[in-house]
PDB file of C-alpha atoms in Angstrom:
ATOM      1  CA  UNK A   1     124.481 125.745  27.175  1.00  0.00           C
ATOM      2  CA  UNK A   2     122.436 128.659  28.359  1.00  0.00           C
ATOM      3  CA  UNK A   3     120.693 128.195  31.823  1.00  0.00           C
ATOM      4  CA  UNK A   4     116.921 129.347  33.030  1.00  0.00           C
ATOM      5  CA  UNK A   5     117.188 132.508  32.926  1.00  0.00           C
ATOM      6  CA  UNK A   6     114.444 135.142  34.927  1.00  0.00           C
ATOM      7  CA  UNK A   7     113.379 138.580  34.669  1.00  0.00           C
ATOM      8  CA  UNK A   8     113.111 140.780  35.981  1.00  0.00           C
ATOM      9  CA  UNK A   9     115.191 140.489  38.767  1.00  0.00           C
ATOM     10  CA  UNK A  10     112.879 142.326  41.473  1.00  0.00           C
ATOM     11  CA  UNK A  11     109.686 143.993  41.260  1.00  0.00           C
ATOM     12  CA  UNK A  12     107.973 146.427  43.281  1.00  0.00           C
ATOM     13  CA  UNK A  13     104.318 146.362  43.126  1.00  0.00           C
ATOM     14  CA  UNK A  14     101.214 147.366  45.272  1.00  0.00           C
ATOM     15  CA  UNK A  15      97.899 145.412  46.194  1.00  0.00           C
ATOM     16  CA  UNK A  16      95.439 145.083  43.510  1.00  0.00           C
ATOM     17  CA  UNK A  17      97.409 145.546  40.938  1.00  0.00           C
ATOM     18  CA  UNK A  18      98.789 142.947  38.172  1.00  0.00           C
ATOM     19  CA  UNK A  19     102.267 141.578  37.349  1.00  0.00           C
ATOM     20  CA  UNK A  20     103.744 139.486  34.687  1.00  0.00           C
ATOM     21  CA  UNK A  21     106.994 137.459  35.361  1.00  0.00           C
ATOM     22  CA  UNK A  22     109.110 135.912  32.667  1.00  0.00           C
ATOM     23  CA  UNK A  23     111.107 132.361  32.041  1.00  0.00           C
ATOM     24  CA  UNK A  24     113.731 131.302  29.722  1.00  0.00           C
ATOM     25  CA  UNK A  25     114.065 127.545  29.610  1.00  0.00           C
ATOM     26  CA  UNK A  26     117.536 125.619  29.563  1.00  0.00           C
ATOM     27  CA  UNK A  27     118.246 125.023  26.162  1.00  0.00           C
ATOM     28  CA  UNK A  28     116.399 121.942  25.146  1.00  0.00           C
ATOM     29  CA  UNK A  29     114.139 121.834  27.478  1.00  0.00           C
ATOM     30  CA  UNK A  30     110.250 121.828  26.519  1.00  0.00           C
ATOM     31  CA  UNK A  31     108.465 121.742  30.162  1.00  0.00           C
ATOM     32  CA  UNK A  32     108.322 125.137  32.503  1.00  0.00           C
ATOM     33  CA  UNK A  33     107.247 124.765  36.490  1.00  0.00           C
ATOM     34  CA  UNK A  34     106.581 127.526  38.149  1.00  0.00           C
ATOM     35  CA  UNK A  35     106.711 127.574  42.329  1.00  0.00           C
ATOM     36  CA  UNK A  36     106.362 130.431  45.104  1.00  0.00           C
ATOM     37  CA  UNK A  37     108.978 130.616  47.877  1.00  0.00           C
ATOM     38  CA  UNK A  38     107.428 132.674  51.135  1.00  0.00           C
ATOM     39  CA  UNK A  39     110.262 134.296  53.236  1.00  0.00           C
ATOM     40  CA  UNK A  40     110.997 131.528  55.244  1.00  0.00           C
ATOM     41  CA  UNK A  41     109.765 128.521  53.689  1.00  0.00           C
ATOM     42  CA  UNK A  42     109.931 126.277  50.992  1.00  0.00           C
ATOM     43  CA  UNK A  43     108.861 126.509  47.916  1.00  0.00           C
ATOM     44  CA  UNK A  44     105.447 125.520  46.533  1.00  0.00           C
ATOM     45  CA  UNK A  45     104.365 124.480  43.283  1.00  0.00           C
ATOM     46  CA  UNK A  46     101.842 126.762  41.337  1.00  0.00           C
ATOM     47  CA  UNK A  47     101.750 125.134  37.870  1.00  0.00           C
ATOM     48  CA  UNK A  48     103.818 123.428  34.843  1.00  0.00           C
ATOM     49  CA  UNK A  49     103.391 124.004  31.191  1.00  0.00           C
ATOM     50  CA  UNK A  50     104.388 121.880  28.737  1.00  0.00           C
ATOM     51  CA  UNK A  51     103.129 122.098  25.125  1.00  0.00           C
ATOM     52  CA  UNK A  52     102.172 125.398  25.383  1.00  0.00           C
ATOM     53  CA  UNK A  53      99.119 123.884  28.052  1.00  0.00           C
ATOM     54  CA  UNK A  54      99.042 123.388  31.770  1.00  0.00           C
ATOM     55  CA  UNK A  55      99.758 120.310  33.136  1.00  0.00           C
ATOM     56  CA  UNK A  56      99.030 120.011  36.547  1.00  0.00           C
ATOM     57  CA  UNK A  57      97.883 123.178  39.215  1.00  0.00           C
ATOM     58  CA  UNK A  58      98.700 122.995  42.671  1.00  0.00           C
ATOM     59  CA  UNK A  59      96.740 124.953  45.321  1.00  0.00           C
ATOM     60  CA  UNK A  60      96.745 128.685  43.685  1.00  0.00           C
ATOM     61  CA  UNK A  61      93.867 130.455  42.836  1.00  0.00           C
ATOM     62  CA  UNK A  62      92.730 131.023  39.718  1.00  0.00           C
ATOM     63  CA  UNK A  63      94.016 134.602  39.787  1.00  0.00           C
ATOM     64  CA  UNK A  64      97.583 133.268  39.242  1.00  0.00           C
ATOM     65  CA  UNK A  65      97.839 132.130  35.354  1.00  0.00           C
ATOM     66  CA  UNK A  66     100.600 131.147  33.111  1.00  0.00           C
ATOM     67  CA  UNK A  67     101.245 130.936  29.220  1.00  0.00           C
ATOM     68  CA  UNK A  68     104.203 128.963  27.453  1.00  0.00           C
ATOM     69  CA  UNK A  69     105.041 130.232  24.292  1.00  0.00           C
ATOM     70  CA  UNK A  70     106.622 128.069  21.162  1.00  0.00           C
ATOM     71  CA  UNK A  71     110.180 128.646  21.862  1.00  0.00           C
ATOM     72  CA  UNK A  72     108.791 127.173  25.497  1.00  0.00           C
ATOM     73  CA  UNK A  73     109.585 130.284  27.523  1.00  0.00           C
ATOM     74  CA  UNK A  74     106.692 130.955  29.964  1.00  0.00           C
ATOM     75  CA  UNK A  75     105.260 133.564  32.057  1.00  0.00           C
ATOM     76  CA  UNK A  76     103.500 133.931  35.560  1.00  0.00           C
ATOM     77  CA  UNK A  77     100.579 136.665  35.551  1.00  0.00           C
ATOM     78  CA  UNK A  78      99.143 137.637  38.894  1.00  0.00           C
ATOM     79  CA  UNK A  79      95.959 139.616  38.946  1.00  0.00           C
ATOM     80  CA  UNK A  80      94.861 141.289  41.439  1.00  0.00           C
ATOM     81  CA  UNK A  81      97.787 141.296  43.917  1.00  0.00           C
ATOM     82  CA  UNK A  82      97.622 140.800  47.827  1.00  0.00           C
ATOM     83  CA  UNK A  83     100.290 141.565  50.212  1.00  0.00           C
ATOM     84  CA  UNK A  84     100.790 137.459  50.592  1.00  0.00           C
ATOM     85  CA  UNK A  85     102.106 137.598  46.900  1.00  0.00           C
ATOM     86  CA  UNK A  86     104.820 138.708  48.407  1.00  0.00           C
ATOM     87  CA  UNK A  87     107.507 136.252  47.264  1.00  0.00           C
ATOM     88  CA  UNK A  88     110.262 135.077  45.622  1.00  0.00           C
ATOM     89  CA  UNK A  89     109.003 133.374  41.899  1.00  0.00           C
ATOM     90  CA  UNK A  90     110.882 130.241  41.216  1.00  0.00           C
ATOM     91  CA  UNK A  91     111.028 128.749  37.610  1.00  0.00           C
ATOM     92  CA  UNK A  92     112.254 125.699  36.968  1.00  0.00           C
ATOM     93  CA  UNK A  93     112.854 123.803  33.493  1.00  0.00           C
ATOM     94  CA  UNK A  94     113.598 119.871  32.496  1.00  0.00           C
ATOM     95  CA  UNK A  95     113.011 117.848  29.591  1.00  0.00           C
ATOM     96  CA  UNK A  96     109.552 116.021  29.580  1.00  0.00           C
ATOM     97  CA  UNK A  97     109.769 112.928  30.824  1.00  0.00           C
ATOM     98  CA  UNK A  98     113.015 113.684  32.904  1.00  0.00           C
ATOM     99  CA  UNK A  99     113.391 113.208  36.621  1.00  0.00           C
ATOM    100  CA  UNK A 100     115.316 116.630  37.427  1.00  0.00           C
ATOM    101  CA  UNK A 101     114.047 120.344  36.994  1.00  0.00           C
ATOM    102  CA  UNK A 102     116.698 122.829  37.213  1.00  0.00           C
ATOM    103  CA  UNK A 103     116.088 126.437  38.658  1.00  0.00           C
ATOM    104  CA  UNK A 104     116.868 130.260  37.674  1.00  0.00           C
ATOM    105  CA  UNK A 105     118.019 132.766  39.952  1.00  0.00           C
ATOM    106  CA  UNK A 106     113.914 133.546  40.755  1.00  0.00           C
ATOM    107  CA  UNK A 107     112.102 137.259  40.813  1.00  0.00           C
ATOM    108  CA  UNK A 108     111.594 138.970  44.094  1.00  0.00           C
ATOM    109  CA  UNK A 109     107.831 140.468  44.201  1.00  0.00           C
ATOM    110  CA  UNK A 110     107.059 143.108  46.975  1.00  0.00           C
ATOM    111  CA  UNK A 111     103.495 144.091  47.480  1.00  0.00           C
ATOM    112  CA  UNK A 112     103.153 146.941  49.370  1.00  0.00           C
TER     113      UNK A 112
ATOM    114  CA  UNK B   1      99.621 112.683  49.063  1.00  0.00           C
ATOM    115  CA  UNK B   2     103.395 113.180  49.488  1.00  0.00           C
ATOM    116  CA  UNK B   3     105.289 115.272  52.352  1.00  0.00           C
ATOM    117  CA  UNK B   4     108.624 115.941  53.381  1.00  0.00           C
ATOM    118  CA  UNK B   5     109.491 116.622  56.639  1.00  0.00           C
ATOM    119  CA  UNK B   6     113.330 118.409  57.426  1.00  0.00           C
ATOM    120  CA  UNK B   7     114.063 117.924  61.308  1.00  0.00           C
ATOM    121  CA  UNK B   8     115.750 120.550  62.592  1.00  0.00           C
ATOM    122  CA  UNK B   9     115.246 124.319  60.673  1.00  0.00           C
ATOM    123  CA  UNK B  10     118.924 125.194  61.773  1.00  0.00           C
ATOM    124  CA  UNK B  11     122.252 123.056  61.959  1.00  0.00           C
ATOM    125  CA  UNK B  12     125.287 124.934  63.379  1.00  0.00           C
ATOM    126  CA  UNK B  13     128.626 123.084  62.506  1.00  0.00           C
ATOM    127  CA  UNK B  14     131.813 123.898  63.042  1.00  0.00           C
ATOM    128  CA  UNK B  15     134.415 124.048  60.246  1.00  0.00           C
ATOM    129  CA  UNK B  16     135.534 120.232  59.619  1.00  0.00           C
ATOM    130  CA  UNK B  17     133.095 118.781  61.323  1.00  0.00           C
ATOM    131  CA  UNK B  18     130.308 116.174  59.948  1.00  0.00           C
ATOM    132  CA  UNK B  19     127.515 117.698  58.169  1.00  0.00           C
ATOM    133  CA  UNK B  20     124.267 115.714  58.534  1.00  0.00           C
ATOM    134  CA  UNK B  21     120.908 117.265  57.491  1.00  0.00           C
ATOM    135  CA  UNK B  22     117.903 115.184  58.344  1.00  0.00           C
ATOM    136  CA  UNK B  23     114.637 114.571  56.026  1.00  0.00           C
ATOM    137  CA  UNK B  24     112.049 112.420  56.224  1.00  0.00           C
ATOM    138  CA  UNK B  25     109.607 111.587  53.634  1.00  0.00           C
ATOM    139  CA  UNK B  26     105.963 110.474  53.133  1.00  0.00           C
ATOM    140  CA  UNK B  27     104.726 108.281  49.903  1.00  0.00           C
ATOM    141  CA  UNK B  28     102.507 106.073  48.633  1.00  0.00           C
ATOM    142  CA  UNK B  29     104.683 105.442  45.427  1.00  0.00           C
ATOM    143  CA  UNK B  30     108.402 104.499  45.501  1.00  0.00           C
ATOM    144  CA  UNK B  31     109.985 108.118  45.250  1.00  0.00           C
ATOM    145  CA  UNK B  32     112.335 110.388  43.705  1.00  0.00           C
ATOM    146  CA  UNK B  33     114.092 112.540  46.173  1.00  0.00           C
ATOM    147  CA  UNK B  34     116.356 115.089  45.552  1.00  0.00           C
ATOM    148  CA  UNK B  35     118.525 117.890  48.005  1.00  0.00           C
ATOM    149  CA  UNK B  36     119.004 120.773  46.805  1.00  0.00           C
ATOM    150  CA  UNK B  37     120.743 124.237  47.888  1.00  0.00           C
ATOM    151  CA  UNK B  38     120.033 127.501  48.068  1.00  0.00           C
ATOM    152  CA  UNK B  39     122.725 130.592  48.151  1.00  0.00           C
ATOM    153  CA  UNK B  40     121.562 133.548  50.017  1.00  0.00           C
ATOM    154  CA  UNK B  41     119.384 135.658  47.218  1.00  0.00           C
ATOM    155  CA  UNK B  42     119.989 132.901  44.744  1.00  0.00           C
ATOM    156  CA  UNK B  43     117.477 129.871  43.333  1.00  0.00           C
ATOM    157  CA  UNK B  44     118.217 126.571  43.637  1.00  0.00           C
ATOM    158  CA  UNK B  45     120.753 124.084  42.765  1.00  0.00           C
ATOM    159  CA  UNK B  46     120.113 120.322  42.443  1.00  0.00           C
ATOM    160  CA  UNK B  47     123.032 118.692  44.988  1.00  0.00           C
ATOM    161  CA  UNK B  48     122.253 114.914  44.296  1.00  0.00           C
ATOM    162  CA  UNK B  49     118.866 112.912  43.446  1.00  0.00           C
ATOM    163  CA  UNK B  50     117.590 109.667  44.423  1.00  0.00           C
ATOM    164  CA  UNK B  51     115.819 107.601  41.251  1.00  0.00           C
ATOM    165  CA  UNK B  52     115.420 104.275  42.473  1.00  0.00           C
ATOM    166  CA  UNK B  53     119.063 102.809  41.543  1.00  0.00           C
ATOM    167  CA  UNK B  54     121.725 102.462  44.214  1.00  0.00           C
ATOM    168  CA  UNK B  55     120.532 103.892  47.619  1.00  0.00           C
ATOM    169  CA  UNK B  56     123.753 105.491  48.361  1.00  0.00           C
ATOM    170  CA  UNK B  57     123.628 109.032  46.314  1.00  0.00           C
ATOM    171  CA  UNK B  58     126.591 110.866  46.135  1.00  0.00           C
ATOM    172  CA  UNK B  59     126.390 114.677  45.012  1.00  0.00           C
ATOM    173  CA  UNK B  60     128.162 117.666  43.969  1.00  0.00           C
ATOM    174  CA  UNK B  61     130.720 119.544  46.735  1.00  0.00           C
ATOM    175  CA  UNK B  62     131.385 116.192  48.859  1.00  0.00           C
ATOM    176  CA  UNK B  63     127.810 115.623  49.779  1.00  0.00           C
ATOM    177  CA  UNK B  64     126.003 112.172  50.237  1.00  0.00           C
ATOM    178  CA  UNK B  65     122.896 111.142  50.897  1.00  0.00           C
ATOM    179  CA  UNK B  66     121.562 107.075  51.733  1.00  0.00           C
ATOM    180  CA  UNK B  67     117.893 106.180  50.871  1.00  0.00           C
ATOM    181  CA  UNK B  68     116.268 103.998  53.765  1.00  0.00           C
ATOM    182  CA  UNK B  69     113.216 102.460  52.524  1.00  0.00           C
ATOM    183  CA  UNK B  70     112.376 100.963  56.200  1.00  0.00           C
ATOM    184  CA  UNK B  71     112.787 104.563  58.017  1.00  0.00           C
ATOM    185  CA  UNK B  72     111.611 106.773  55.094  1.00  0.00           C
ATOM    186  CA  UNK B  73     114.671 108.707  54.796  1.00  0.00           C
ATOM    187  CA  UNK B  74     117.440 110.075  52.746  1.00  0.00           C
ATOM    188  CA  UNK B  75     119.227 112.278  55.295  1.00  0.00           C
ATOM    189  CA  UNK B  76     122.310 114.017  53.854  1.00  0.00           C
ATOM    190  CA  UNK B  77     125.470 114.178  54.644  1.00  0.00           C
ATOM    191  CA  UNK B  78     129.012 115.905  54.423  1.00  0.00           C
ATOM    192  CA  UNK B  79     132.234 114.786  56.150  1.00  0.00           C
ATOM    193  CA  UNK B  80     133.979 117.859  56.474  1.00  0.00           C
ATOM    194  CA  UNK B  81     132.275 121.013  56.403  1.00  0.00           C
ATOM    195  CA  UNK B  82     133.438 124.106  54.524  1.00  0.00           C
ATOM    196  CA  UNK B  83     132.773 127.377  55.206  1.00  0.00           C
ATOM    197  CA  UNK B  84     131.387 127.844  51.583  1.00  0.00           C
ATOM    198  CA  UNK B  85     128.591 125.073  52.359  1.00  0.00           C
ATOM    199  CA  UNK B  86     126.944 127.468  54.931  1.00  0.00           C
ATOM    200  CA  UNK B  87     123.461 128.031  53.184  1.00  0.00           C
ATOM    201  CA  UNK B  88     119.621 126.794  52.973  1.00  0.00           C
ATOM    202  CA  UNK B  89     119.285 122.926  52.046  1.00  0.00           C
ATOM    203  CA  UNK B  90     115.797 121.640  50.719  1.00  0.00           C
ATOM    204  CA  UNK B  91     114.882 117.768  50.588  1.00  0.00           C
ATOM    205  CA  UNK B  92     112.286 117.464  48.442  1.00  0.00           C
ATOM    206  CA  UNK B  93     110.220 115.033  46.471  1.00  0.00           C
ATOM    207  CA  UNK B  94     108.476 114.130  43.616  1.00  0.00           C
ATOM    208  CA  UNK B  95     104.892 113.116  43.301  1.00  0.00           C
ATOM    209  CA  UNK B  96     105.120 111.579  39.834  1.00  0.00           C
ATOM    210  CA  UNK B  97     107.377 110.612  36.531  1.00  0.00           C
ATOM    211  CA  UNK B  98     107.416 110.418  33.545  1.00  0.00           C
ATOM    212  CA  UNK B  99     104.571 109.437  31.447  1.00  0.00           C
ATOM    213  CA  UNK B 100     102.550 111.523  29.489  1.00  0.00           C
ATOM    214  CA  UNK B 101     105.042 114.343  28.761  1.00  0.00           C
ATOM    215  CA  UNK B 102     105.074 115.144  32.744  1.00  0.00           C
ATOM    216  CA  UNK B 103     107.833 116.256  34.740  1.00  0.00           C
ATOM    217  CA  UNK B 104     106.598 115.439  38.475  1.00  0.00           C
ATOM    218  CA  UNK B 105     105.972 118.011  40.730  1.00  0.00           C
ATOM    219  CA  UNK B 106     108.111 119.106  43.287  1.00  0.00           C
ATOM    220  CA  UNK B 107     106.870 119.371  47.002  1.00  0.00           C
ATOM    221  CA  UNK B 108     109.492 120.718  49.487  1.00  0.00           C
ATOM    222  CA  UNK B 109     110.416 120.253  53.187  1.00  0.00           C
ATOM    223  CA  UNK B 110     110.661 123.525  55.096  1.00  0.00           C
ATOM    224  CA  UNK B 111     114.345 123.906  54.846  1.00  0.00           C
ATOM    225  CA  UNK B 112     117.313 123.816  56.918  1.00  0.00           C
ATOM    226  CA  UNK B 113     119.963 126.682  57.508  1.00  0.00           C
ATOM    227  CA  UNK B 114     123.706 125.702  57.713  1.00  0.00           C
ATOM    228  CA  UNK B 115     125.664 127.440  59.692  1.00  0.00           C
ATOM    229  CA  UNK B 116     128.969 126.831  59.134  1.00  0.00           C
ATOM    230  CA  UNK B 117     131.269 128.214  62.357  1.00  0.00           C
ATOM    231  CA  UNK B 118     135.265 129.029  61.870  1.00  0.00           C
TER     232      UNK B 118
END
């Protein structure tokens, strides 16, 4: 059984511009939840996708975006980067209806 | 809305000793807790989860953890620390389950760093 997998591992990028992150699910698992980890603190929900739609947002701005695809991998675009992006990207999959989501290894993101 | 609260953002043990990390929690709907631990540039791993059957939880790696409806808390707990358990622990819980395809939403306590000392 294959765990979430992320990539890329870290990313370098500077304000303004755009970055797209990447999510395998666990094998078997149709729902994708996204979260932000500041150095420091815990980690906050941004969104979860599950049929290929969001399913509940939590207090990002629109600027952060998501897509699930059929085989229910997902990506996290941010537009317009600020040096708060700064972050480790968190993705976490589970089986709709479940109780547990289980996490990859995340994606550092610098913005310098 | 829910919150978590961990007391205490560092615990130094010493090797052997008892390993008790505190959280607190905030809901107006019976909740699903869970701990879970993070290795130093890694995500996270789910150490135990609390789903409304028995209160006591035991985990992965020794750890426990005892759901107290009348204090709001499911503090966790080791016996005997190892020097391997040294890392960040999250308590964290969910706002909803189940229903409607969702998997609830995770909101997470600040953290707390175990130190583990030889």
């Amino acid at each position: 059984e294959t765990g979430v997998t992320q990539s890329p591992t870290h990313l370098i990028k500077t304000r303004g511009q755009q970055v797209t992150l990447r999510c395998s699910s666990q094998s078997g698992h149709n729902t994708v939840s996204w979260y932000q980890q500041a150095l420091g603190q815990g980690p906050q929900f941004i969104f979860q996708y599950y049929r290929e739609e969001e399913n509940g947002r939590g207090n990002f701005p629109p600027r952060f975006s998501g897509l699930q695809f059929p085989n229910y991998s997902s990506e996290l675009n941010v537009n317009a980067l600020e040096l708060d992006d700064s972050a480790l990207y968190l993705c976490a999959s589970s089986l709709a209806g479940s109780d547990t989501q289980y996490f990859g290894p995340g994606t550092r993101l610098t913005v310098l | 809305a829910q919150s978590v609260t961990q007391l205490g953002s560092h615990v130094s043990v010493s090797e052997g000793a008892l390993v008790l990390l505190r959280c607190n929690y905030s809901s107006s709907v019976p909740p699903y807790l869970f701990w879970y631990v993070q290795y130093p540039n890694q995500g996270l791993q789910l150490l135990l989860k609390y789903t409304s059957a028995a209160t006591l939880v035991k985990g992965i790696n020794g750890f426990e953890a005892e759901f107290k409806k009348s204090e709001t808390s499911f503090h966790l707990t080791k016996p005997s620390a190892h020097m391997s358990d040294a890392a960040e622990y999250f308590c964290a819980v969910s706002d909803q389950y189940g229903g409607s395809g969702n998997t609830g939403k995770l909101i997470f306590g600040q953290g707390t760093t175990l130190q583990v000392k030889p």
